PDB file of C-alpha atoms in Angstrom:
ATOM      1  CA  MET A1244     -91.140 -56.818 146.178  1.00  0.00           C
ATOM      2  CA  GLY A1245     -92.893 -56.235 149.438  1.00  0.00           C
ATOM      3  CA  ARG A1246     -91.795 -55.323 152.880  1.00  0.00           C
ATOM      4  CA  VAL A1247     -91.661 -58.027 155.541  1.00  0.00           C
ATOM      5  CA  THR A1248     -93.592 -57.022 158.612  1.00  0.00           C
ATOM      6  CA  THR A1249     -94.256 -58.685 161.886  1.00  0.00           C
ATOM      7  CA  PRO A1250     -97.918 -59.246 162.581  1.00  0.00           C
ATOM      8  CA  GLN A1251     -99.387 -57.113 165.322  1.00  0.00           C
ATOM      9  CA  ARG A1252    -100.231 -59.378 168.184  1.00  0.00           C
ATOM     10  CA  GLY A1253    -102.756 -58.321 170.696  1.00  0.00           C
ATOM     11  CA  ASN A1254    -100.582 -56.599 173.288  1.00  0.00           C
ATOM     12  CA  PRO A1255    -102.750 -55.408 176.149  1.00  0.00           C
ATOM     13  CA  ASP A1256    -101.021 -52.009 176.342  1.00  0.00           C
ATOM     14  CA  GLY A1257    -101.042 -51.441 172.541  1.00  0.00           C
ATOM     15  CA  SER A1258     -97.233 -51.229 172.299  1.00  0.00           C
ATOM     16  CA  SER A1259     -95.070 -52.855 169.637  1.00  0.00           C
ATOM     17  CA  PRO A1260     -93.912 -56.454 170.042  1.00  0.00           C
ATOM     18  CA  VAL A1261     -90.820 -57.024 172.176  1.00  0.00           C
ATOM     19  CA  GLN A1262     -88.010 -59.522 171.546  1.00  0.00           C
ATOM     20  CA  GLN A1263     -86.831 -61.846 174.249  1.00  0.00           C
ATOM     21  CA  THR A1264     -83.854 -59.560 174.892  1.00  0.00           C
ATOM     22  CA  GLY A1265     -86.184 -56.671 175.729  1.00  0.00           C
ATOM     23  CA  ILE A1266     -85.400 -54.583 172.633  1.00  0.00           C
ATOM     24  CA  SER A1267     -88.432 -53.209 170.879  1.00  0.00           C
ATOM     25  CA  VAL A1268     -89.001 -54.649 167.400  1.00  0.00           C
ATOM     26  CA  GLN A1269     -89.961 -52.137 164.760  1.00  0.00           C
ATOM     27  CA  GLN A1270     -93.120 -53.049 162.951  1.00  0.00           C
ATOM     28  CA  THR A1271     -91.450 -52.529 159.579  1.00  0.00           C
ATOM     29  CA  GLY A1272     -89.196 -55.608 159.628  1.00  0.00           C
ATOM     30  CA  VAL A1273     -88.059 -58.804 161.235  1.00  0.00           C
ATOM     31  CA  PRO A1274     -85.226 -58.586 163.782  1.00  0.00           C
ATOM     32  CA  MET A1275     -81.918 -60.021 162.554  1.00  0.00           C
ATOM     33  CA  SER A1276     -81.386 -61.874 165.804  1.00  0.00           C
ATOM     34  CA  GLN A1277     -84.354 -64.030 164.902  1.00  0.00           C
ATOM     35  CA  PHE A1278     -82.256 -65.730 162.195  1.00  0.00           C
ATOM     36  CA  ALA A1279     -79.067 -66.217 164.255  1.00  0.00           C
ATOM     37  CA  PRO A1280     -78.567 -69.398 166.291  1.00  0.00           C
ATOM     38  CA  PRO A1281     -78.813 -69.004 170.061  1.00  0.00           C
ATOM     39  CA  GLY A1282     -75.636 -67.564 171.594  1.00  0.00           C
ATOM     40  CA  TYR A1283     -74.227 -66.591 168.173  1.00  0.00           C
ATOM     41  CA  HIS A1284     -73.668 -62.927 168.905  1.00  0.00           C
ATOM     42  CA  GLN A1285     -72.012 -63.529 172.225  1.00  0.00           C
ATOM     43  CA  ALA A1286     -69.770 -66.389 171.071  1.00  0.00           C
ATOM     44  CA  ASN A1287     -68.392 -64.755 167.916  1.00  0.00           C
ATOM     45  CA  VAL A1288     -67.509 -61.324 169.263  1.00  0.00           C
ATOM     46  CA  ASN A1289     -63.719 -60.936 169.240  1.00  0.00           C
ATOM     47  CA  ILE A1290     -62.791 -57.570 170.651  1.00  0.00           C
ATOM     48  CA  SER A1291     -59.188 -56.495 170.256  1.00  0.00           C
ATOM     49  CA  VAL A1292     -58.038 -55.340 173.644  1.00  0.00           C
ATOM     50  CA  GLY A1293     -54.702 -53.781 174.361  1.00  0.00           C
ATOM     51  CA  THR A1294     -52.690 -50.629 174.070  1.00  0.00           C
ATOM     52  CA  PRO A1295     -51.972 -49.170 170.640  1.00  0.00           C
ATOM     53  CA  TRP A1296     -48.574 -49.445 168.994  1.00  0.00           C
ATOM     54  CA  ARG A1297     -46.423 -46.363 169.513  1.00  0.00           C
ATOM     55  CA  SER A1298     -46.016 -45.958 165.754  1.00  0.00           C
ATOM     56  CA  GLY A1299     -48.052 -47.032 162.779  1.00  0.00           C
ATOM     57  CA  LEU A1300     -47.319 -49.976 160.522  1.00  0.00           C
ATOM     58  CA  PHE A1301     -46.358 -47.736 157.601  1.00  0.00           C
ATOM     59  CA  ASP A1302     -44.365 -45.128 159.575  1.00  0.00           C
ATOM     60  CA  CYS A1303     -41.011 -46.425 158.361  1.00  0.00           C
ATOM     61  CA  GLN A1304     -39.766 -42.867 157.743  1.00  0.00           C
ATOM     62  CA  GLU A1305     -39.555 -42.347 161.528  1.00  0.00           C
ATOM     63  CA  ASP A1306     -36.338 -44.397 161.596  1.00  0.00           C
ATOM     64  CA  GLN A1307     -34.870 -44.152 158.122  1.00  0.00           C
ATOM     65  CA  THR A1308     -31.654 -46.003 158.972  1.00  0.00           C
ATOM     66  CA  ASN A1309     -33.598 -49.011 160.150  1.00  0.00           C
ATOM     67  CA  ALA A1310     -35.970 -48.803 157.180  1.00  0.00           C
ATOM     68  CA  VAL A1311     -33.082 -48.970 154.693  1.00  0.00           C
ATOM     69  CA  MET A1312     -31.377 -51.740 156.656  1.00  0.00           C
ATOM     70  CA  THR A1313     -34.612 -53.742 156.791  1.00  0.00           C
ATOM     71  CA  ALA A1314     -35.259 -53.255 153.081  1.00  0.00           C
ATOM     72  CA  ILE A1315     -31.786 -54.600 152.227  1.00  0.00           C
ATOM     73  CA  LEU A1316     -31.319 -57.214 154.988  1.00  0.00           C
ATOM     74  CA  PRO A1317     -34.575 -57.968 156.819  1.00  0.00           C
ATOM     75  CA  CYS A1318     -32.896 -60.981 158.403  1.00  0.00           C
ATOM     76  CA  VAL A1319     -30.631 -58.693 160.476  1.00  0.00           C
ATOM     77  CA  THR A1320     -33.559 -56.649 161.793  1.00  0.00           C
ATOM     78  CA  PHE A1321     -35.378 -59.866 162.676  1.00  0.00           C
ATOM     79  CA  GLY A1322     -32.271 -61.178 164.478  1.00  0.00           C
ATOM     80  CA  GLN A1323     -32.017 -57.994 166.533  1.00  0.00           C
ATOM     81  CA  ILE A1324     -35.702 -58.157 167.482  1.00  0.00           C
ATOM     82  CA  ALA A1325     -35.504 -61.871 168.337  1.00  0.00           C
ATOM     83  CA  GLU A1326     -32.458 -61.348 170.560  1.00  0.00           C
ATOM     84  CA  VAL A1327     -34.223 -58.673 172.604  1.00  0.00           C
ATOM     85  CA  LEU A1328     -37.531 -60.567 172.874  1.00  0.00           C
ATOM     86  CA  ASP A1329     -35.761 -63.804 173.838  1.00  0.00           C
ATOM     87  CA  GLU A1330     -33.641 -61.902 176.376  1.00  0.00           C
ATOM     88  CA  GLY A1331     -30.399 -63.073 174.813  1.00  0.00           C
ATOM     89  CA  GLU A1332     -31.309 -66.765 174.478  1.00  0.00           C
ATOM     90  CA  MET A1333     -31.329 -66.410 170.686  1.00  0.00           C
ATOM     91  CA  THR A1334     -28.457 -64.298 169.455  1.00  0.00           C
ATOM     92  CA  CYS A1335     -28.795 -61.846 166.610  1.00  0.00           C
ATOM     93  CA  PRO A1336     -26.555 -63.882 164.254  1.00  0.00           C
ATOM     94  CA  LEU A1337     -28.525 -67.083 164.956  1.00  0.00           C
ATOM     95  CA  GLY A1338     -31.902 -65.370 164.484  1.00  0.00           C
ATOM     96  CA  SER A1339     -30.650 -63.732 161.297  1.00  0.00           C
ATOM     97  CA  PHE A1340     -29.370 -67.045 159.965  1.00  0.00           C
ATOM     98  CA  ILE A1341     -32.642 -68.862 160.648  1.00  0.00           C
ATOM     99  CA  TYR A1342     -34.656 -66.065 159.012  1.00  0.00           C
ATOM    100  CA  LEU A1343     -32.257 -66.018 156.049  1.00  0.00           C
ATOM    101  CA  LEU A1344     -32.580 -69.785 155.571  1.00  0.00           C
ATOM    102  CA  MET A1345     -36.360 -69.603 155.610  1.00  0.00           C
ATOM    103  CA  MET A1346     -36.518 -66.794 153.021  1.00  0.00           C
ATOM    104  CA  PRO A1347     -35.359 -68.471 149.779  1.00  0.00           C
ATOM    105  CA  ALA A1348     -35.786 -72.114 150.706  1.00  0.00           C
ATOM    106  CA  LEU A1349     -39.368 -72.183 151.850  1.00  0.00           C
ATOM    107  CA  CYS A1350     -40.610 -68.577 151.576  1.00  0.00           C
ATOM    108  CA  SER A1351     -41.815 -69.114 155.102  1.00  0.00           C
ATOM    109  CA  GLN A1352     -39.917 -66.432 157.001  1.00  0.00           C
ATOM    110  CA  TRP A1353     -43.322 -64.948 157.817  1.00  0.00           C
ATOM    111  CA  VAL A1354     -43.893 -67.851 160.228  1.00  0.00           C
ATOM    112  CA  MET A1355     -40.989 -66.775 162.425  1.00  0.00           C
ATOM    113  CA  GLY A1356     -41.851 -63.104 162.028  1.00  0.00           C
ATOM    114  CA  SER A1357     -45.475 -63.553 163.032  1.00  0.00           C
ATOM    115  CA  LYS A1358     -44.556 -65.674 166.062  1.00  0.00           C
ATOM    116  CA  TYR A1359     -42.205 -63.000 167.358  1.00  0.00           C
ATOM    117  CA  ARG A1360     -44.752 -60.265 166.622  1.00  0.00           C
ATOM    118  CA  GLU A1361     -47.280 -62.183 168.713  1.00  0.00           C
ATOM    119  CA  LYS A1362     -44.684 -62.615 171.455  1.00  0.00           C
ATOM    120  CA  MET A1363     -44.081 -58.850 171.478  1.00  0.00           C
ATOM    121  CA  ARG A1364     -47.807 -58.085 171.532  1.00  0.00           C
ATOM    122  CA  ARG A1365     -48.339 -60.367 174.508  1.00  0.00           C
ATOM    123  CA  ARG A1366     -45.372 -58.999 176.433  1.00  0.00           C
ATOM    124  CA  PHE A1367     -46.362 -55.348 176.017  1.00  0.00           C
ATOM    125  CA  ASN A1368     -50.154 -55.894 175.808  1.00  0.00           C
ATOM    126  CA  LEU A1369     -50.377 -54.446 172.293  1.00  0.00           C
ATOM    127  CA  VAL A1370     -53.465 -54.619 170.128  1.00  0.00           C
ATOM    128  CA  GLU A1371     -53.362 -56.907 167.095  1.00  0.00           C
ATOM    129  CA  ALA A1372     -53.902 -54.173 164.524  1.00  0.00           C
ATOM    130  CA  PRO A1373     -54.277 -53.126 161.770  1.00  0.00           C
ATOM    131  CA  TYR A1374     -54.085 -56.763 160.615  1.00  0.00           C
ATOM    132  CA  SER A1375     -53.456 -60.121 162.254  1.00  0.00           C
ATOM    133  CA  ASP A1376     -49.840 -60.988 163.033  1.00  0.00           C
ATOM    134  CA  CYS A1377     -49.728 -63.547 160.243  1.00  0.00           C
ATOM    135  CA  ALA A1378     -51.264 -61.268 157.610  1.00  0.00           C
ATOM    136  CA  THR A1379     -48.963 -58.418 158.610  1.00  0.00           C
ATOM    137  CA  HIS A1380     -45.856 -60.510 158.046  1.00  0.00           C
ATOM    138  CA  VAL A1381     -47.142 -62.146 154.868  1.00  0.00           C
ATOM    139  CA  LEU A1382     -48.295 -58.922 153.184  1.00  0.00           C
ATOM    140  CA  CYS A1383     -45.725 -56.404 154.413  1.00  0.00           C
ATOM    141  CA  SER A1384     -42.936 -58.113 156.334  1.00  0.00           C
ATOM    142  CA  CYS A1385     -40.461 -55.222 156.082  1.00  0.00           C
ATOM    143  CA  CYS A1386     -42.997 -52.733 157.458  1.00  0.00           C
ATOM    144  CA  SER A1387     -43.913 -55.050 160.319  1.00  0.00           C
ATOM    145  CA  LEU A1388     -40.261 -55.649 161.216  1.00  0.00           C
ATOM    146  CA  CYS A1389     -39.661 -51.880 161.191  1.00  0.00           C
ATOM    147  CA  GLN A1390     -42.696 -51.309 163.414  1.00  0.00           C
ATOM    148  CA  GLU A1391     -41.529 -53.950 165.893  1.00  0.00           C
ATOM    149  CA  TYR A1392     -38.023 -52.448 165.908  1.00  0.00           C
ATOM    150  CA  ARG A1393     -39.424 -48.946 166.566  1.00  0.00           C
ATOM    151  CA  GLU A1394     -41.682 -50.291 169.324  1.00  0.00           C
ATOM    152  CA  LEU A1395     -38.744 -51.847 171.156  1.00  0.00           C
ATOM    153  CA  LYS A1396     -36.674 -48.706 170.673  1.00  0.00           C
ATOM    154  CA  ALA A1397     -39.528 -46.531 172.013  1.00  0.00           C
ATOM    155  CA  ARG A1398     -39.563 -48.725 175.120  1.00  0.00           C
ATOM    156  CA  ASN A1399     -35.813 -48.111 175.642  1.00  0.00           C
ATOM    157  CA  LEU A1400     -34.935 -51.617 174.459  1.00  0.00           C
ATOM    158  CA  ASP A1401     -32.826 -50.590 171.466  1.00  0.00           C
ATOM    159  CA  PRO A1402     -32.407 -53.731 169.320  1.00  0.00           C
ATOM    160  CA  SER A1403     -29.268 -52.321 167.682  1.00  0.00           C
ATOM    161  CA  LEU A1404     -27.475 -52.595 171.044  1.00  0.00           C
ATOM    162  CA  GLY A1405     -28.276 -56.285 171.443  1.00  0.00           C
ATOM    163  CA  TRP A1406     -29.284 -57.898 174.701  1.00  0.00           C
ATOM    164  CA  ASN A1407     -25.913 -57.404 176.387  1.00  0.00           C
ATOM    165  CA  GLY A1408     -25.918 -53.736 175.413  1.00  0.00           C
ATOM    166  CA  ILE A1409     -29.359 -53.273 176.933  1.00  0.00           C
ATOM    167  CA  LEU A1410     -28.206 -54.952 180.141  1.00  0.00           C
ATOM    168  CA  ALA A1411     -25.061 -52.807 180.207  1.00  0.00           C
ATOM    169  CA  GLN A1412     -27.185 -49.675 180.034  1.00  0.00           C
ATOM    170  CA  GLY A1413     -29.434 -50.965 182.808  1.00  0.00           C
ATOM    171  CA  GLN A1414     -32.557 -50.331 180.759  1.00  0.00           C
ATOM    172  CA  TYR A1415     -34.165 -53.756 180.964  1.00  0.00           C
ATOM    173  CA  GLY A1416     -37.496 -53.647 182.784  1.00  0.00           C
ATOM    174  CA  SER A1417     -38.026 -49.916 182.355  1.00  0.00           C
ATOM    175  CA  GLU A1418     -40.047 -48.098 179.749  1.00  0.00           C
ATOM    176  CA  ALA A1419     -39.079 -44.542 180.555  1.00  0.00           C
ATOM    177  CA  PRO A1420     -35.604 -43.046 180.934  1.00  0.00           C
ATOM    178  CA  GLY A1421     -34.594 -42.666 184.538  1.00  0.00           C
ATOM    179  CA  ASN A1422     -36.965 -45.406 185.765  1.00  0.00           C
ATOM    180  CA  ALA A1423     -34.444 -48.225 185.513  1.00  0.00           C
ATOM    181  CA  PRO A1424     -34.546 -50.505 188.552  1.00  0.00           C
ATOM    182  CA  PRO A1425     -31.286 -51.884 189.930  1.00  0.00           C
ATOM    183  CA  ASN A1426     -30.153 -54.479 187.418  1.00  0.00           C
ATOM    184  CA  GLN A1427     -29.757 -57.949 188.872  1.00  0.00           C
ATOM    185  CA  TYR A1428     -27.840 -59.209 185.841  1.00  0.00           C
ATOM    186  CA  MET A1429     -24.922 -56.826 186.085  1.00  0.00           C
ATOM    187  CA  THR A1430     -21.986 -57.368 188.405  1.00  0.00           C
ATOM    188  CA  LYS A1431     -20.774 -54.433 190.472  1.00  0.00           C
TER     189      LYS A1431
END
């Protein structure tokens, strides 16, 4: 087998051939961009932008109580997360019931889980890592629910309190203790 080389064209200055992009082509091979359709590299680059999660996907030991609860009743953890992300529009019992119905009947609870994971990522500008939202909930739903729970808790939105509990503490809209703005939802 031989090596593919680009023929030396008569460049007036004796330098190596140059691609259209201005990058020098080595004389030992053909540039890969020569085989790609125009605009391919620019159109198919999907860079994950966002802040990292505050804990890893498999860091369930950081909150052992939640990890055990999620392993036994993932529907409850999902209900708590859904209530906080929906700002009380979906209650924990309703979210738990919907998740519970989807588990045995259709094995499609991952649909709800991945939608709420995406909602959380968008709200807090989190990177979609280490896997896509869908793959995370299909392959390791308990770990992803635990990670989402820990993320909310790290942002002082403790899902175990429920939406009304978060409002009662005046923590909605703040990410650090002591930075809570005056709460417009509470009566004085």
